[in-house]
PDB file of C-alpha atoms in Angstrom:
ATOM      1  CA  UNK A   1       0.000   0.000   0.000  1.00  0.00           C
ATOM      2  CA  UNK A   2       1.395   3.388  -1.015  1.00  0.00           C
ATOM      3  CA  UNK A   3       1.770   6.318   1.360  1.00  0.00           C
ATOM      4  CA  UNK A   4       0.626   8.690  -1.380  1.00  0.00           C
ATOM      5  CA  UNK A   5      -2.758   8.583  -3.017  1.00  0.00           C
ATOM      6  CA  UNK A   6      -3.150   9.126  -6.724  1.00  0.00           C
ATOM      7  CA  UNK A   7      -4.248  12.743  -6.159  1.00  0.00           C
ATOM      8  CA  UNK A   8      -0.944  13.762  -4.520  1.00  0.00           C
ATOM      9  CA  UNK A   9       2.228  14.241  -6.507  1.00  0.00           C
ATOM     10  CA  UNK A  10       5.259  12.245  -5.515  1.00  0.00           C
ATOM     11  CA  UNK A  11       7.792  14.671  -4.139  1.00  0.00           C
ATOM     12  CA  UNK A  12      11.328  14.433  -5.312  1.00  0.00           C
ATOM     13  CA  UNK A  13      14.151  16.047  -3.463  1.00  0.00           C
ATOM     14  CA  UNK A  14      17.641  17.168  -4.288  1.00  0.00           C
ATOM     15  CA  UNK A  15      20.813  17.848  -2.339  1.00  0.00           C
ATOM     16  CA  UNK A  16      22.962  20.946  -2.243  1.00  0.00           C
ATOM     17  CA  UNK A  17      26.476  19.476  -2.249  1.00  0.00           C
ATOM     18  CA  UNK A  18      28.034  22.741  -1.044  1.00  0.00           C
ATOM     19  CA  UNK A  19      25.903  22.701   2.107  1.00  0.00           C
ATOM     20  CA  UNK A  20      26.794  19.065   2.759  1.00  0.00           C
ATOM     21  CA  UNK A  21      30.492  19.928   2.500  1.00  0.00           C
ATOM     22  CA  UNK A  22      29.963  22.951   4.759  1.00  0.00           C
ATOM     23  CA  UNK A  23      28.248  20.737   7.354  1.00  0.00           C
ATOM     24  CA  UNK A  24      31.204  18.360   7.343  1.00  0.00           C
ATOM     25  CA  UNK A  25      33.651  21.240   7.701  1.00  0.00           C
ATOM     26  CA  UNK A  26      31.676  22.643  10.657  1.00  0.00           C
ATOM     27  CA  UNK A  27      31.774  19.250  12.385  1.00  0.00           C
ATOM     28  CA  UNK A  28      35.524  18.872  11.857  1.00  0.00           C
ATOM     29  CA  UNK A  29      36.379  22.391  13.053  1.00  0.00           C
ATOM     30  CA  UNK A  30      34.163  22.231  16.149  1.00  0.00           C
ATOM     31  CA  UNK A  31      35.526  18.804  17.111  1.00  0.00           C
ATOM     32  CA  UNK A  32      39.072  20.097  16.713  1.00  0.00           C
ATOM     33  CA  UNK A  33      38.299  23.137  18.871  1.00  0.00           C
ATOM     34  CA  UNK A  34      36.769  20.951  21.586  1.00  0.00           C
ATOM     35  CA  UNK A  35      39.809  18.665  21.600  1.00  0.00           C
ATOM     36  CA  UNK A  36      42.149  21.651  21.853  1.00  0.00           C
ATOM     37  CA  UNK A  37      40.204  22.969  24.836  1.00  0.00           C
ATOM     38  CA  UNK A  38      40.199  19.614  26.630  1.00  0.00           C
ATOM     39  CA  UNK A  39      43.859  18.808  26.005  1.00  0.00           C
ATOM     40  CA  UNK A  40      45.228  22.261  26.892  1.00  0.00           C
ATOM     41  CA  UNK A  41      46.875  22.370  30.297  1.00  0.00           C
ATOM     42  CA  UNK A  42      47.720  25.402  32.401  1.00  0.00           C
ATOM     43  CA  UNK A  43      50.825  25.980  34.496  1.00  0.00           C
ATOM     44  CA  UNK A  44      49.009  28.013  37.117  1.00  0.00           C
ATOM     45  CA  UNK A  45      47.799  26.671  40.450  1.00  0.00           C
ATOM     46  CA  UNK A  46      44.207  27.135  39.289  1.00  0.00           C
ATOM     47  CA  UNK A  47      44.029  23.921  37.258  1.00  0.00           C
ATOM     48  CA  UNK A  48      40.657  22.913  38.767  1.00  0.00           C
ATOM     49  CA  UNK A  49      38.930  26.201  37.854  1.00  0.00           C
ATOM     50  CA  UNK A  50      40.474  26.105  34.406  1.00  0.00           C
ATOM     51  CA  UNK A  51      39.300  22.524  33.934  1.00  0.00           C
ATOM     52  CA  UNK A  52      35.682  23.569  34.523  1.00  0.00           C
ATOM     53  CA  UNK A  53      35.969  26.387  32.010  1.00  0.00           C
ATOM     54  CA  UNK A  54      37.691  24.133  29.466  1.00  0.00           C
ATOM     55  CA  UNK A  55      34.970  21.474  29.888  1.00  0.00           C
ATOM     56  CA  UNK A  56      32.255  24.082  29.416  1.00  0.00           C
ATOM     57  CA  UNK A  57      33.962  25.531  26.347  1.00  0.00           C
ATOM     58  CA  UNK A  58      34.507  22.081  24.832  1.00  0.00           C
ATOM     59  CA  UNK A  59      30.891  21.109  25.524  1.00  0.00           C
ATOM     60  CA  UNK A  60      29.622  24.267  23.845  1.00  0.00           C
ATOM     61  CA  UNK A  61      31.947  23.697  20.878  1.00  0.00           C
ATOM     62  CA  UNK A  62      30.964  20.028  20.451  1.00  0.00           C
ATOM     63  CA  UNK A  63      27.253  20.461  21.190  1.00  0.00           C
ATOM     64  CA  UNK A  64      26.870  23.529  19.016  1.00  0.00           C
ATOM     65  CA  UNK A  65      29.038  21.976  16.308  1.00  0.00           C
ATOM     66  CA  UNK A  66      27.027  18.772  16.100  1.00  0.00           C
ATOM     67  CA  UNK A  67      23.753  20.695  16.271  1.00  0.00           C
ATOM     68  CA  UNK A  68      24.877  23.127  13.563  1.00  0.00           C
ATOM     69  CA  UNK A  69      26.215  20.323  11.372  1.00  0.00           C
ATOM     70  CA  UNK A  70      22.865  18.505  11.528  1.00  0.00           C
ATOM     71  CA  UNK A  71      20.915  21.698  10.880  1.00  0.00           C
ATOM     72  CA  UNK A  72      23.034  22.647   7.865  1.00  0.00           C
ATOM     73  CA  UNK A  73      22.992  19.086   6.489  1.00  0.00           C
ATOM     74  CA  UNK A  74      19.212  18.890   6.850  1.00  0.00           C
ATOM     75  CA  UNK A  75      18.931  22.244   5.078  1.00  0.00           C
ATOM     76  CA  UNK A  76      20.932  20.758   2.214  1.00  0.00           C
ATOM     77  CA  UNK A  77      18.023  18.449   1.340  1.00  0.00           C
ATOM     78  CA  UNK A  78      15.586  20.386  -0.827  1.00  0.00           C
ATOM     79  CA  UNK A  79      11.926  19.460  -1.101  1.00  0.00           C
ATOM     80  CA  UNK A  80       9.128  21.399  -2.796  1.00  0.00           C
ATOM     81  CA  UNK A  81       7.740  22.413   0.612  1.00  0.00           C
ATOM     82  CA  UNK A  82       7.767  25.488   2.789  1.00  0.00           C
ATOM     83  CA  UNK A  83       9.262  24.761   6.187  1.00  0.00           C
ATOM     84  CA  UNK A  84       8.897  26.963   9.217  1.00  0.00           C
ATOM     85  CA  UNK A  85      11.485  27.232  11.939  1.00  0.00           C
ATOM     86  CA  UNK A  86      10.385  27.177  15.578  1.00  0.00           C
ATOM     87  CA  UNK A  87      13.033  29.147  17.479  1.00  0.00           C
ATOM     88  CA  UNK A  88      12.043  27.847  20.923  1.00  0.00           C
ATOM     89  CA  UNK A  89      12.416  24.213  19.836  1.00  0.00           C
ATOM     90  CA  UNK A  90      15.669  24.982  18.065  1.00  0.00           C
ATOM     91  CA  UNK A  91      17.081  26.603  21.215  1.00  0.00           C
ATOM     92  CA  UNK A  92      15.957  23.645  23.315  1.00  0.00           C
ATOM     93  CA  UNK A  93      17.585  21.129  20.974  1.00  0.00           C
ATOM     94  CA  UNK A  94      20.812  23.170  20.970  1.00  0.00           C
ATOM     95  CA  UNK A  95      20.837  23.324  24.767  1.00  0.00           C
ATOM     96  CA  UNK A  96      20.177  19.577  25.021  1.00  0.00           C
ATOM     97  CA  UNK A  97      23.158  18.857  22.769  1.00  0.00           C
ATOM     98  CA  UNK A  98      25.465  21.129  24.791  1.00  0.00           C
ATOM     99  CA  UNK A  99      24.352  19.616  28.121  1.00  0.00           C
ATOM    100  CA  UNK A 100      24.760  16.059  26.812  1.00  0.00           C
ATOM    101  CA  UNK A 101      28.290  16.781  25.626  1.00  0.00           C
ATOM    102  CA  UNK A 102      29.124  18.480  28.938  1.00  0.00           C
ATOM    103  CA  UNK A 103      27.968  15.357  30.806  1.00  0.00           C
ATOM    104  CA  UNK A 104      29.952  13.114  28.464  1.00  0.00           C
ATOM    105  CA  UNK A 105      33.159  15.143  28.757  1.00  0.00           C
ATOM    106  CA  UNK A 106      32.810  15.492  32.536  1.00  0.00           C
ATOM    107  CA  UNK A 107      32.375  11.743  32.962  1.00  0.00           C
ATOM    108  CA  UNK A 108      35.359  10.963  30.767  1.00  0.00           C
ATOM    109  CA  UNK A 109      37.536  13.433  32.723  1.00  0.00           C
ATOM    110  CA  UNK A 110      36.583  12.081  36.167  1.00  0.00           C
ATOM    111  CA  UNK A 111      35.892   8.372  35.775  1.00  0.00           C
ATOM    112  CA  UNK A 112      38.337   6.028  37.536  1.00  0.00           C
ATOM    113  CA  UNK A 113      37.880   3.315  34.923  1.00  0.00           C
ATOM    114  CA  UNK A 114      38.592   4.056  31.295  1.00  0.00           C
ATOM    115  CA  UNK A 115      36.041   1.527  29.985  1.00  0.00           C
ATOM    116  CA  UNK A 116      33.282   2.827  32.237  1.00  0.00           C
ATOM    117  CA  UNK A 117      34.094   6.380  31.144  1.00  0.00           C
ATOM    118  CA  UNK A 118      33.980   5.441  27.491  1.00  0.00           C
ATOM    119  CA  UNK A 119      30.653   3.631  27.920  1.00  0.00           C
ATOM    120  CA  UNK A 120      28.903   6.367  29.878  1.00  0.00           C
ATOM    121  CA  UNK A 121      30.476   9.179  27.872  1.00  0.00           C
ATOM    122  CA  UNK A 122      29.566   7.480  24.586  1.00  0.00           C
ATOM    123  CA  UNK A 123      25.976   6.989  25.722  1.00  0.00           C
ATOM    124  CA  UNK A 124      25.717  10.663  26.736  1.00  0.00           C
ATOM    125  CA  UNK A 125      27.168  11.802  23.403  1.00  0.00           C
ATOM    126  CA  UNK A 126      24.780   9.497  21.549  1.00  0.00           C
ATOM    127  CA  UNK A 127      21.878  10.998  23.497  1.00  0.00           C
ATOM    128  CA  UNK A 128      23.093  14.489  22.616  1.00  0.00           C
ATOM    129  CA  UNK A 129      23.303  13.645  18.952  1.00  0.00           C
ATOM    130  CA  UNK A 130      19.887  11.948  19.094  1.00  0.00           C
TER     131      UNK A 130
END
């Protein structure tokens, strides 16, 4: 059984390759920035305070980067429809991604067991992406 009746046209879509490439570039640059923030060490006695700021910065970079990459990649798919953006839902999905990446990075930084950290951190990142 078809999802479209005979009175509705079958919609065909197309991709904008430039936007797909831009989405990939955004993901790469934001991931690189997050890694730089996490791996940077300070010589001062305020390592703990700096760690919190670095985790927050990396979470914002990763969460915003993944969110932006998905948004740009989804915009690359063109359909003959008019889509409306809901700013409140967009802000909520952005915040959810940032929080999920902050949880993931915090767990990985603090966990005593590497395998536990990878499991919990990976699940949090997967939730953020989802």
